[in-house]
mmCIF file of C-alpha atoms in Angstrom:
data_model
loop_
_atom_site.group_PDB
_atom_site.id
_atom_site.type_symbol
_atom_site.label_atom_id
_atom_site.label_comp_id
_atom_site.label_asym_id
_atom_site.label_seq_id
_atom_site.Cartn_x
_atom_site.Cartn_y
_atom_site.Cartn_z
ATOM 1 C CA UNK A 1 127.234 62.471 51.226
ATOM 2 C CA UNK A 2 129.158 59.342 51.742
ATOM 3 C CA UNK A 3 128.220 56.009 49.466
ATOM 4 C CA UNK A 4 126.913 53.036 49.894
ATOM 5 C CA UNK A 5 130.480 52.213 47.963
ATOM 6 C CA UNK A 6 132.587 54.229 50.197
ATOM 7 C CA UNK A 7 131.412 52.209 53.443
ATOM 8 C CA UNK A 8 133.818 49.161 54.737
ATOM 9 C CA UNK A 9 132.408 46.314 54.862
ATOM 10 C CA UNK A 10 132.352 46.045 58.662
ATOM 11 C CA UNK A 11 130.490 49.345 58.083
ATOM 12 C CA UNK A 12 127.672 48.003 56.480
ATOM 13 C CA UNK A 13 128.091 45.149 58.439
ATOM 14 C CA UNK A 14 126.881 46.694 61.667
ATOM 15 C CA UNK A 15 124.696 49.012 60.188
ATOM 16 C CA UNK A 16 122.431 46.370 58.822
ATOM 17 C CA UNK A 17 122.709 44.781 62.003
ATOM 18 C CA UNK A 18 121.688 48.010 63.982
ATOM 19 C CA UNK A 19 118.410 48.403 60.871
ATOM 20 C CA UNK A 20 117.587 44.833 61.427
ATOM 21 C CA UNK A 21 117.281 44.996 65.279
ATOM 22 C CA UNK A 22 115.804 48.390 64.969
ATOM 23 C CA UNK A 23 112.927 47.427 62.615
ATOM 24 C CA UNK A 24 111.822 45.151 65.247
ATOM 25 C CA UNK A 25 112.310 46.795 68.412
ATOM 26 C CA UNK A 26 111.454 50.259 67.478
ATOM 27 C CA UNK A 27 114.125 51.381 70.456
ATOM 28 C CA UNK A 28 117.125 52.723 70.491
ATOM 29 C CA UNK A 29 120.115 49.952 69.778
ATOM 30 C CA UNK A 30 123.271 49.369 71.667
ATOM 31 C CA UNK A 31 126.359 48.352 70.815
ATOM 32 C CA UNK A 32 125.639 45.112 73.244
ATOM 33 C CA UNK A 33 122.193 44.072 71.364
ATOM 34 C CA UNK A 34 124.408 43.986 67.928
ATOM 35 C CA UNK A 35 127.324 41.961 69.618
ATOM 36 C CA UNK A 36 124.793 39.195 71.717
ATOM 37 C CA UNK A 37 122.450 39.324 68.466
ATOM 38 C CA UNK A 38 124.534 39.871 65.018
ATOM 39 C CA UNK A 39 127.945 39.777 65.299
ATOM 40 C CA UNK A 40 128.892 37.936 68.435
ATOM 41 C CA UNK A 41 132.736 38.047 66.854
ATOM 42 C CA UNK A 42 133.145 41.866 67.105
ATOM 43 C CA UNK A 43 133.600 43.148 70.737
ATOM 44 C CA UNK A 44 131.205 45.703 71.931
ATOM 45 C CA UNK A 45 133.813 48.418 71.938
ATOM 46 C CA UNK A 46 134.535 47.914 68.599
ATOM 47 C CA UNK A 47 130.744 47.922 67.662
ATOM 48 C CA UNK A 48 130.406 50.916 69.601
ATOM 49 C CA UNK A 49 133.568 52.967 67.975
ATOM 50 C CA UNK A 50 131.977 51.734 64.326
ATOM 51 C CA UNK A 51 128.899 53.227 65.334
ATOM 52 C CA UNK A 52 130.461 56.625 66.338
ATOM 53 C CA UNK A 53 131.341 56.543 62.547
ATOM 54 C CA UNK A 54 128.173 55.734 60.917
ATOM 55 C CA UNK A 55 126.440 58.415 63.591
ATOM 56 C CA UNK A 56 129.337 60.880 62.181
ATOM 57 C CA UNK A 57 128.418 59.789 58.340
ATOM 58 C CA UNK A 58 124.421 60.858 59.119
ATOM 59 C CA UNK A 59 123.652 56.672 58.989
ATOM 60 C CA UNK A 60 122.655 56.581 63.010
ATOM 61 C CA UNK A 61 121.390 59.464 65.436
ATOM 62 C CA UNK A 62 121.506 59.082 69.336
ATOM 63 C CA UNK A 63 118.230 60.576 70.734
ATOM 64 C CA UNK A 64 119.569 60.770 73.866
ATOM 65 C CA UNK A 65 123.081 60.845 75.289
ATOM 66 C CA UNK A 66 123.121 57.612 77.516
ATOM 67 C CA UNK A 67 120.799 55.970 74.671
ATOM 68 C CA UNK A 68 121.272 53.976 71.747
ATOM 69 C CA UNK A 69 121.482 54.605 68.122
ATOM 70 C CA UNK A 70 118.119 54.761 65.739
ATOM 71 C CA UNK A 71 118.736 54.931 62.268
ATOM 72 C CA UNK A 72 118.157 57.714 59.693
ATOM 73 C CA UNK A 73 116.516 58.123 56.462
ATOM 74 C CA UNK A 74 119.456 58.339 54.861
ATOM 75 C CA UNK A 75 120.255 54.859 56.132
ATOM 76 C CA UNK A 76 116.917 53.330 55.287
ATOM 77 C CA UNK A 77 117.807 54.312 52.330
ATOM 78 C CA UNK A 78 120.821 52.162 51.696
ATOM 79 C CA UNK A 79 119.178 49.273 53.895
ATOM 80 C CA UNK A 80 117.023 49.123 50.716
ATOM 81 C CA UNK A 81 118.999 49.518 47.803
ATOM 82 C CA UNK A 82 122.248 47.511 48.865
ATOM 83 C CA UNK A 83 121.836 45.519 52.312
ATOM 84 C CA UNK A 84 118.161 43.895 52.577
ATOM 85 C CA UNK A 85 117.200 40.421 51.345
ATOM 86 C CA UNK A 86 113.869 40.425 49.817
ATOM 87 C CA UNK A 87 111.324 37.601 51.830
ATOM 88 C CA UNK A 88 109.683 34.903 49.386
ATOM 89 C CA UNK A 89 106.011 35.577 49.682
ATOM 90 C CA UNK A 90 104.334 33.430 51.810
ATOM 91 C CA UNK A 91 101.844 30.632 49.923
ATOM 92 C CA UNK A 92 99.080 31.136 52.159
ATOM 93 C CA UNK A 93 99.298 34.874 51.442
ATOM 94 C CA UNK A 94 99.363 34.559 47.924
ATOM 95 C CA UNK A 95 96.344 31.934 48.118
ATOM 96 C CA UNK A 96 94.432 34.569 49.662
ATOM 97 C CA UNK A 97 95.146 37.097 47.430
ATOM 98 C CA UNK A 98 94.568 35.372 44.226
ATOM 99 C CA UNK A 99 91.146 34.240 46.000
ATOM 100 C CA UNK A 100 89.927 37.723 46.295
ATOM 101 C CA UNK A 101 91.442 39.693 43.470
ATOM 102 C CA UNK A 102 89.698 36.504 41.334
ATOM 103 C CA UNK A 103 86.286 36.921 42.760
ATOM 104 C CA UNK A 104 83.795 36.589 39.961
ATOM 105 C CA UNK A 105 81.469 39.414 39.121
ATOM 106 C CA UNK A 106 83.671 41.384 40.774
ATOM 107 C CA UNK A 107 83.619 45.256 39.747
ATOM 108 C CA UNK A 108 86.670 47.084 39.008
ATOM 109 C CA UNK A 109 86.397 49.304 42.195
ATOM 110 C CA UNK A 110 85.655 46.423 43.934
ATOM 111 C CA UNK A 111 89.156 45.031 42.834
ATOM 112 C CA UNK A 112 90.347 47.848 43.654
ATOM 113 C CA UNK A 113 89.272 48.591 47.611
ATOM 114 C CA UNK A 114 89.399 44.862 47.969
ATOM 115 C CA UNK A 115 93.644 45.075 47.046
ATOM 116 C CA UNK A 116 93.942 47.704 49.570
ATOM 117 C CA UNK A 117 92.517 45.856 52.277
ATOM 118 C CA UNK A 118 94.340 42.731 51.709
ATOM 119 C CA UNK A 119 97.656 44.829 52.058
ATOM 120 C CA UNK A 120 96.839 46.332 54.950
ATOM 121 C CA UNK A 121 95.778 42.961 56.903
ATOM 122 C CA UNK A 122 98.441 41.111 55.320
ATOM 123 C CA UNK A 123 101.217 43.889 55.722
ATOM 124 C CA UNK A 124 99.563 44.902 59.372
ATOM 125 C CA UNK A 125 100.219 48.463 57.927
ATOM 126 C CA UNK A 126 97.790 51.076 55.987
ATOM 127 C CA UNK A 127 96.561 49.716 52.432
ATOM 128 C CA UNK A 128 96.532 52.247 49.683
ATOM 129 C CA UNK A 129 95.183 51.735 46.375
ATOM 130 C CA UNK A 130 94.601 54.420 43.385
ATOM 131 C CA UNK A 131 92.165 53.923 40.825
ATOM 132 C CA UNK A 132 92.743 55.497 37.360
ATOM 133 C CA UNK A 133 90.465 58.222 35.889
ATOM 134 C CA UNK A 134 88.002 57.386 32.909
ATOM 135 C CA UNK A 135 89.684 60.184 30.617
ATOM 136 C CA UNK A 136 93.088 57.686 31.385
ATOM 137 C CA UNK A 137 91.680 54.622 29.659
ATOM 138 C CA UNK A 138 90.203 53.494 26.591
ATOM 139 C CA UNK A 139 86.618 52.857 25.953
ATOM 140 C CA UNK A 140 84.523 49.177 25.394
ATOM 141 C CA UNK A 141 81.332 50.741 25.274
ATOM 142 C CA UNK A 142 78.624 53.174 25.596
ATOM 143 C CA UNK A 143 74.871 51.883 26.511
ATOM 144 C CA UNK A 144 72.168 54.414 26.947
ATOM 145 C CA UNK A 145 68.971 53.207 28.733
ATOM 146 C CA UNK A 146 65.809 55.521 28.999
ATOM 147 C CA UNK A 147 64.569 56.251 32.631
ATOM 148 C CA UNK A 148 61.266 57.758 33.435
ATOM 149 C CA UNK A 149 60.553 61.474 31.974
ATOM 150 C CA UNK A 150 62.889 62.855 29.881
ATOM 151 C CA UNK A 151 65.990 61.509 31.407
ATOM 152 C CA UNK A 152 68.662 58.668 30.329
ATOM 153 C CA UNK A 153 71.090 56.613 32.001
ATOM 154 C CA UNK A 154 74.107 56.841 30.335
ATOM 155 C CA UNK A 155 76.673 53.539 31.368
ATOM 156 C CA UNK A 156 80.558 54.097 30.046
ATOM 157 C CA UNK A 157 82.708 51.112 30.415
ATOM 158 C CA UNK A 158 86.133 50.726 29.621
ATOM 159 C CA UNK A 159 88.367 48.366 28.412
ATOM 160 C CA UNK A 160 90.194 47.592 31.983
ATOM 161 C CA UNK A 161 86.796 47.513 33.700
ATOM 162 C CA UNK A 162 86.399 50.927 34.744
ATOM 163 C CA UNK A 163 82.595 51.856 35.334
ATOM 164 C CA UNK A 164 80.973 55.075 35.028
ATOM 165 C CA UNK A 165 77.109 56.176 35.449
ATOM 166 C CA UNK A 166 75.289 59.500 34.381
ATOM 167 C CA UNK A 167 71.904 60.634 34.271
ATOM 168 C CA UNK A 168 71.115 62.864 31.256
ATOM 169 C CA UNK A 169 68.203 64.778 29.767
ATOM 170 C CA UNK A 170 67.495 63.674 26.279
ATOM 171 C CA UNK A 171 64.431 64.753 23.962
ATOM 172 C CA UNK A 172 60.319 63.430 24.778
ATOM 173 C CA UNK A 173 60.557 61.211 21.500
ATOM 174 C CA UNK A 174 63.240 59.279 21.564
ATOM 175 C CA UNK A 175 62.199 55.688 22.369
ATOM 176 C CA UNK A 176 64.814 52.930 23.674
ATOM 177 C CA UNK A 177 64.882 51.713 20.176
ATOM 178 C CA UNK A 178 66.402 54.976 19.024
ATOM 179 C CA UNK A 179 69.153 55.140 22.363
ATOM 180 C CA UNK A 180 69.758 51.608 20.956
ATOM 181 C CA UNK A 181 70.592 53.240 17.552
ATOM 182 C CA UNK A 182 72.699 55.866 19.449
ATOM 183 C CA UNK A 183 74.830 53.734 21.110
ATOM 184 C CA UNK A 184 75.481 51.468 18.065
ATOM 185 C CA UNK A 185 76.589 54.939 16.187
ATOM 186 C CA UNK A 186 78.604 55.877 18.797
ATOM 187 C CA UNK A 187 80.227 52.248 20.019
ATOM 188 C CA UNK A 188 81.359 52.680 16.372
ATOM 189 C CA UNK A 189 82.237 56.178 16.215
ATOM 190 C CA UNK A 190 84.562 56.101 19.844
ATOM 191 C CA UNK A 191 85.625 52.260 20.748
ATOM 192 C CA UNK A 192 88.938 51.632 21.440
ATOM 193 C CA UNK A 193 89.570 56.033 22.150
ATOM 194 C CA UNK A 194 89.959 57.504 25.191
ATOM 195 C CA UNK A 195 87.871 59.805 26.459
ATOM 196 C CA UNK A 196 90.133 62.396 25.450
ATOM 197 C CA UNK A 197 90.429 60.453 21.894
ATOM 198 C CA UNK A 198 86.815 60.933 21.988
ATOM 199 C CA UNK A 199 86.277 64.686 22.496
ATOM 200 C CA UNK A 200 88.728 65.599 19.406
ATOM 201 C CA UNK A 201 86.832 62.492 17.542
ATOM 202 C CA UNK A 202 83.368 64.264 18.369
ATOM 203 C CA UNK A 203 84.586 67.586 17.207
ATOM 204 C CA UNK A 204 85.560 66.070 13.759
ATOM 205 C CA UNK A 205 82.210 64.967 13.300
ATOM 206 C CA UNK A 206 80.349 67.585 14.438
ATOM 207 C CA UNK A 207 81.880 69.586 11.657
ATOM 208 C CA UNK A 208 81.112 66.834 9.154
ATOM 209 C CA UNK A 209 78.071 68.678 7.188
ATOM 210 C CA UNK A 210 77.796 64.821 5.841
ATOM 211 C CA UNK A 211 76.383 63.748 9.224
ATOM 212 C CA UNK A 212 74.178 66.162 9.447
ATOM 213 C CA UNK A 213 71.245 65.217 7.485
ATOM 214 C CA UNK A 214 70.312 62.559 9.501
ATOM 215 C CA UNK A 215 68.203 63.589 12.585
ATOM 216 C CA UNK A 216 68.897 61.062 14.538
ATOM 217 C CA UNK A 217 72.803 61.000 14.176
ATOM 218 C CA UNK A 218 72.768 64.811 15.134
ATOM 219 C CA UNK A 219 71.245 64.135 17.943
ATOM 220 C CA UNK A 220 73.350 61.345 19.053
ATOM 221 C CA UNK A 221 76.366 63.777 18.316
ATOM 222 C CA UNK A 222 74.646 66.401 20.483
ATOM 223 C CA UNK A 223 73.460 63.563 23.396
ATOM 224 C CA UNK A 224 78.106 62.902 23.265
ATOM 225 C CA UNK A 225 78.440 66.103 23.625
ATOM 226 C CA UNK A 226 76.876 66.191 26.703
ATOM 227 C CA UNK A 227 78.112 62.973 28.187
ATOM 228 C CA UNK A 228 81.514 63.457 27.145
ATOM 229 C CA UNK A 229 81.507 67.389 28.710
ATOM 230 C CA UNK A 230 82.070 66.301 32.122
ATOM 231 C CA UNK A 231 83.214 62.760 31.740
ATOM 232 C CA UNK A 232 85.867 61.837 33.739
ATOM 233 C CA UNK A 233 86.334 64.786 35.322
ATOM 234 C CA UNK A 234 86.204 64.056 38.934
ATOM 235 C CA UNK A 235 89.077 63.963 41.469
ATOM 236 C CA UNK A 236 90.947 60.425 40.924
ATOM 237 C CA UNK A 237 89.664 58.098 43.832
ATOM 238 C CA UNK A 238 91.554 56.431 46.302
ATOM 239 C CA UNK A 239 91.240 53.711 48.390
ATOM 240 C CA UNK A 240 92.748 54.042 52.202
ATOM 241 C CA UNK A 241 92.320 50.806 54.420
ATOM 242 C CA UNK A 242 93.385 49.946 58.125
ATOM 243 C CA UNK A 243 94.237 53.602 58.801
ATOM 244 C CA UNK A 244 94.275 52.007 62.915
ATOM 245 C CA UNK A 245 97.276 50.468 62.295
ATOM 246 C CA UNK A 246 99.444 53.265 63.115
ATOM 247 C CA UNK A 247 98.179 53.031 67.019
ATOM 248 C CA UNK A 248 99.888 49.815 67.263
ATOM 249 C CA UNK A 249 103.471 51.264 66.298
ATOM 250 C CA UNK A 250 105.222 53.257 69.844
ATOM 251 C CA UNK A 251 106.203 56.053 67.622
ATOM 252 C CA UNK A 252 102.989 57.041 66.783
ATOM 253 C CA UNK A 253 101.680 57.188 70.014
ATOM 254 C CA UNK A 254 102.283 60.867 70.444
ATOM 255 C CA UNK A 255 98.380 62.346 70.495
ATOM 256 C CA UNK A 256 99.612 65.450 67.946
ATOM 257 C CA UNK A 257 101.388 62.912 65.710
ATOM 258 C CA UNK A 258 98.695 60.684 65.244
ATOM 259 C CA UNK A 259 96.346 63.761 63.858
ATOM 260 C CA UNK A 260 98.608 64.881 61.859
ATOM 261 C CA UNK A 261 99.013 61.333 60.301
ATOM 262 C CA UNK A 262 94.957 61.346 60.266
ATOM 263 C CA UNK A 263 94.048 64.538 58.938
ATOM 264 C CA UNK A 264 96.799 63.812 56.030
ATOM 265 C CA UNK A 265 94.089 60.438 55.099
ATOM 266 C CA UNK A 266 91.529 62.563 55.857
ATOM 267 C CA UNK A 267 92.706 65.197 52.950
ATOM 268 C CA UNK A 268 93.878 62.522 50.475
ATOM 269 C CA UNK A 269 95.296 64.602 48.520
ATOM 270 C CA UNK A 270 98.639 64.082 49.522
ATOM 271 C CA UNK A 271 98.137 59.996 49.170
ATOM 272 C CA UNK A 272 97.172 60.742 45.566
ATOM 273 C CA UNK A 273 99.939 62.956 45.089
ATOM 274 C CA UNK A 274 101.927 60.030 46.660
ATOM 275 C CA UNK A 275 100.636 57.491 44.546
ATOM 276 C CA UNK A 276 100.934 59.977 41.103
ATOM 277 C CA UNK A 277 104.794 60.248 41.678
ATOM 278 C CA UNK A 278 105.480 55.919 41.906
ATOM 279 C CA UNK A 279 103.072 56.270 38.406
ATOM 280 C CA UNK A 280 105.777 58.321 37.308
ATOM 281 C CA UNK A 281 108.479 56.085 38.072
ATOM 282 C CA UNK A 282 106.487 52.815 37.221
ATOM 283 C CA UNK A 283 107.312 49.339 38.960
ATOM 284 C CA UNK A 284 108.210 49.301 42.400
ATOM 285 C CA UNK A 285 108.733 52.851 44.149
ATOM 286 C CA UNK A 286 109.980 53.383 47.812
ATOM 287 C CA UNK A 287 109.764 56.687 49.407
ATOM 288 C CA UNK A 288 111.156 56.765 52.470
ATOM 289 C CA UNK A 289 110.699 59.573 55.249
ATOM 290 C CA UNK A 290 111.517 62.675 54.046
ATOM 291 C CA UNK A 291 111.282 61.528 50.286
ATOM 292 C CA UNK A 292 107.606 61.594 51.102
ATOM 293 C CA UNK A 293 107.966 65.218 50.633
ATOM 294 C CA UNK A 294 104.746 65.663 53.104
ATOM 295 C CA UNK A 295 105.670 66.204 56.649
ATOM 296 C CA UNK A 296 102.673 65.007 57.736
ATOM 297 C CA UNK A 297 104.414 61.366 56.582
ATOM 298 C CA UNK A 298 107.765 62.523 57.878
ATOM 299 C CA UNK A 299 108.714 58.911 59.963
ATOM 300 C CA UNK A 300 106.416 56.843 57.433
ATOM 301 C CA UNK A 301 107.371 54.934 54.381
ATOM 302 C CA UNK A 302 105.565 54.093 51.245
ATOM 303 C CA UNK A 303 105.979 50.935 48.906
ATOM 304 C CA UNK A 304 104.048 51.100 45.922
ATOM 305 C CA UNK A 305 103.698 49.318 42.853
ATOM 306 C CA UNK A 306 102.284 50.566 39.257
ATOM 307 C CA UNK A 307 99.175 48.063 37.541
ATOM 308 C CA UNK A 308 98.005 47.914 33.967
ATOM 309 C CA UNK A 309 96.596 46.383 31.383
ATOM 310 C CA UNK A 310 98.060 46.028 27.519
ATOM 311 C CA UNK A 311 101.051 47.693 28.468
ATOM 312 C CA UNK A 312 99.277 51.000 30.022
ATOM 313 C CA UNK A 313 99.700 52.080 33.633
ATOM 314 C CA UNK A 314 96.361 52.588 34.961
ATOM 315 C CA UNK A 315 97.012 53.339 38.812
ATOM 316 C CA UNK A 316 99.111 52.659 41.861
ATOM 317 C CA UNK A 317 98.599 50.544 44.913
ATOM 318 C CA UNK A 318 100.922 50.217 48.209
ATOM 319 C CA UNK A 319 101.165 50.148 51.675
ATOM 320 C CA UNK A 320 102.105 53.329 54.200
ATOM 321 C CA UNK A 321 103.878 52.703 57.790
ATOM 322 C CA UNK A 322 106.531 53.392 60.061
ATOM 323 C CA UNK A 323 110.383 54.093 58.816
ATOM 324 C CA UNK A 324 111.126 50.717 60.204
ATOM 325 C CA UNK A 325 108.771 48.644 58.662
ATOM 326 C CA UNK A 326 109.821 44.808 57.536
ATOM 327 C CA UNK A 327 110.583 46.125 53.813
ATOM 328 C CA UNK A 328 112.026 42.738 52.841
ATOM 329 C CA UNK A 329 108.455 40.955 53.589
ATOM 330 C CA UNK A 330 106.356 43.960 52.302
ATOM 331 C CA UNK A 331 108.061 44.910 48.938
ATOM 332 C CA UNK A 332 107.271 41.028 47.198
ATOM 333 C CA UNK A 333 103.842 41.399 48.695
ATOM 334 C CA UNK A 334 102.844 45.006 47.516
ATOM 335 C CA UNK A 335 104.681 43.891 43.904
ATOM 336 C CA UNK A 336 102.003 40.519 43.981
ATOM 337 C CA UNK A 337 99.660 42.135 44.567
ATOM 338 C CA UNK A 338 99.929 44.750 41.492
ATOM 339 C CA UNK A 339 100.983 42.337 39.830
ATOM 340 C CA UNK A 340 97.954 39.902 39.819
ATOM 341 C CA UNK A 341 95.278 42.900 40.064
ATOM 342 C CA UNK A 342 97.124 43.709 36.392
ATOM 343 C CA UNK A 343 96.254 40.380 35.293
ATOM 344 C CA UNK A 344 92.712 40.281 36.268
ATOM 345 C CA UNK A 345 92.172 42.847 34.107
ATOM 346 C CA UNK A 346 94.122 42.146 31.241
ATOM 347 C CA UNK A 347 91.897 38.750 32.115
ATOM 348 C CA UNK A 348 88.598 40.499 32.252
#
C-alpha cells in the first residue's frame, strides 16, 4: 500500500482536487473539470497521465471506460488524515445548538434525541446519537414512592442525568414513611457506585449478620435486591434521526440499496456496534466505507464523537452519509456538538 508520504506533491495535488470536485458532484471527474476548476496551470494531459497513476496506486477507479475517475476508500482515507482543511463552525449553527442542548428541564434522553436531530438538519445527513446504559454510570439517587396495592415506583437517577423507572411489589405494611426510610438507607449505602458497584456493595451487606436485626433494613436490602436484579439491563438505546436523507444523495437511489441502508436502521444493532467501536477509540472517530465493517454501510461514512462527564465516556453521537460527504464542515460540527452535550451534563 503506497503512503500518504510516498505520493509527490503534484500527486496529492490532483487527488485532492479530484475528492474536492467529487464530494460535490457525486459524478465521475475528468481530467478537464480539475484543469478549468483546480489547477488551471497543469494541462489536461498531464492531469490525465497523473490520474492513470493514482487509479494504478488504488486512489481513483474509472466506472466506466469513456468515464471519469471516482475516488476510493482508500483515498478518502488520506483526504482526511493529510489533505482536508477543517471548516470553522458556523455562528448561527452553534447558536442553535447551544439553544437546544441548554433547554431547561430538559431530560437526559431528551438531550440526547434532541443532539441527533440537530446533526442531521444541520449536517443534511442521518443524526446518530448513543445513550449510555445505567450499569455504565454512577448513581445520585434512589426514591421509592408507593403506588396503589402492593406495588412501588422505584426512580434511579444518576449522576449525568440518566433516568430510570420500575414498578415493584413491596410488602402490605410498608407506608411511604418507611420507603422514605429505605431510600435514605440506601442513598447512603450506594451513592456515588455504579450499578455494578452496587450489586457487589449489596452482597457485602447482605452477609453482614449486623444488619440483620433490624426489620426494616432487611427489607430494604431485599426491596435492592430486586431493583438492582434487572437494572440496567436492557439493550443500550439509540437515537437515529433524518434517516430520508439518503434519498437526496444519486448514489442511493438504487431501490435495493436504499433497503439495505433501511433495514440496517431498522436493526440498530449495527449503529450501536458502530457507535461502541468510536467509544473505544474516544474523541473524534471516522470510519470510512469499508472500515464500517457492515456492508450494509459499504459507500457511507461515519463521524462520531465520544461525550462525558468527570472524565468518563458515557456514549457516542455522529452523523452517517455518503463516502463523499463535506467532512471538513461536518467533523467541527459533530465534535461541538459532543462537546457541549458533555458540558450540559457536567453542568446539570
Amino acid at each position: 500500500m503506497v503512503s500518504f508520504e510516498e505520493l509527490s506533491e503534484r500527486k496529492k495535488e490532483v487527488l485532492k482536487a479530484v475528492i474536492s470536485d467529487y464530494i460535490f458532484t457525486a459524478g465521475p471527474v475528468s481530467s478537464n473539470a480539475i484543469t478549468d476548476r483546480y489547477l488551471r496551470d497543469l494541462s489536461s494531459a498531464t492531469i490525465r497521465n497523473v490520474m492513470a497513476d493514482l487509479e494504478e496506486m488504488g486512489f481513483l477507479s474509472q466506472p466506466h471506460t469513456s468515464a471519469g475517475r471516482v475516488p476510493t476508500d482508500k483515498a478518502f482515507r488520506i483526504y482526511v488524515d493529510h489533505l482536508m482543511e477543517l471548516k470553522s463552525l458556523p455562528r448561527h449553527d452553534m447558536e442553535e445548538i447551544r439553544r437546544v442542548c441548554n433547554s431547561p428541564g430538559q431530560e437526559f434522553s431528551d438531550l440526547i434525541k434532541d443532539a441527533s436531530r440537530l446533526l442531521s438538519s444541520i449536517s443534511h445527513h442521518t443524526g446518530l446519537a448513543l445513550a449510555p446504559k445505567l450499569p455504565d454510570t454512577t448513581l445520585k439517587y434512589i426514591e421509592f414512592v408507593r403506588l396503589k396495592g402492593n406495588q412501588a415506583l422505584v426512580v434511579l437517577v444518576s449522576r449525568s442525568g440518566v433516568v430510570q423507572n420500575k414498578i415493584i411489589g413491596v410488602e402490605g405494611e410498608l407506608k411511604q414513611a418507611d420507603l422514605d426510610r429505605i431510600s435514605s438507607y440506601l442513598n447512603e449505602l450506594f451513592s456515588g457506585l455504579t450499578l455494578t458497584e452496587m450489586r457487589e456493595r449489596l452482597i457485602d451487606e447482605m452477609r453482614k449478620e449486623k444488619n440483620l436485626y433490624d426489620r426494616l433494613l432487611k427489607k430494604a436490602l431485599r426491596l435492592g435486591e430486586e431493583v438492582l436484579g434487572t437494572a440496567g439491563s436492557e439493550a443500550k438505546e439509540v437515537f437515529i434521526e433524518g434517516r430520508s436523507s439518503f434519498f437526496e444523495y444519486p448514489e442511493f437511489l438504487d431501490v435495493e440499496r436504499m433497503k439495505e441502508i433501511f433495514r440496517a436502521f431498522e436493526e440498530k444493532s449495527r449503529i450501536v456496534g458502530l457507535l461502541d467501536k468510536s467509544m473505544e477509540a474516544g474523541g473524534i472517530h471516522i470510519f470510512i466505507g469499508c472500515e464500517t465493517g457492515s456492508s450494509e454501510f459499504n459507500g457511507c461514512s461515519l463521524i462520531a464523537a465520544t461525550y462525558g462527564n468527570e472524565g468518563s465516556i458515557l456514549g457516542s453521537l455522529g452523523v452517517i452519509g455518503p463516502m463523499r460527504m463535506d467532512y471538513s464542515r461536518i467533523i467541527p460540527l459533530v465534535d461541538y456538538t459532543a462537546k457541549l452535550v458533555g458540558k450540559v451534563l457536567k453542568e446539570g
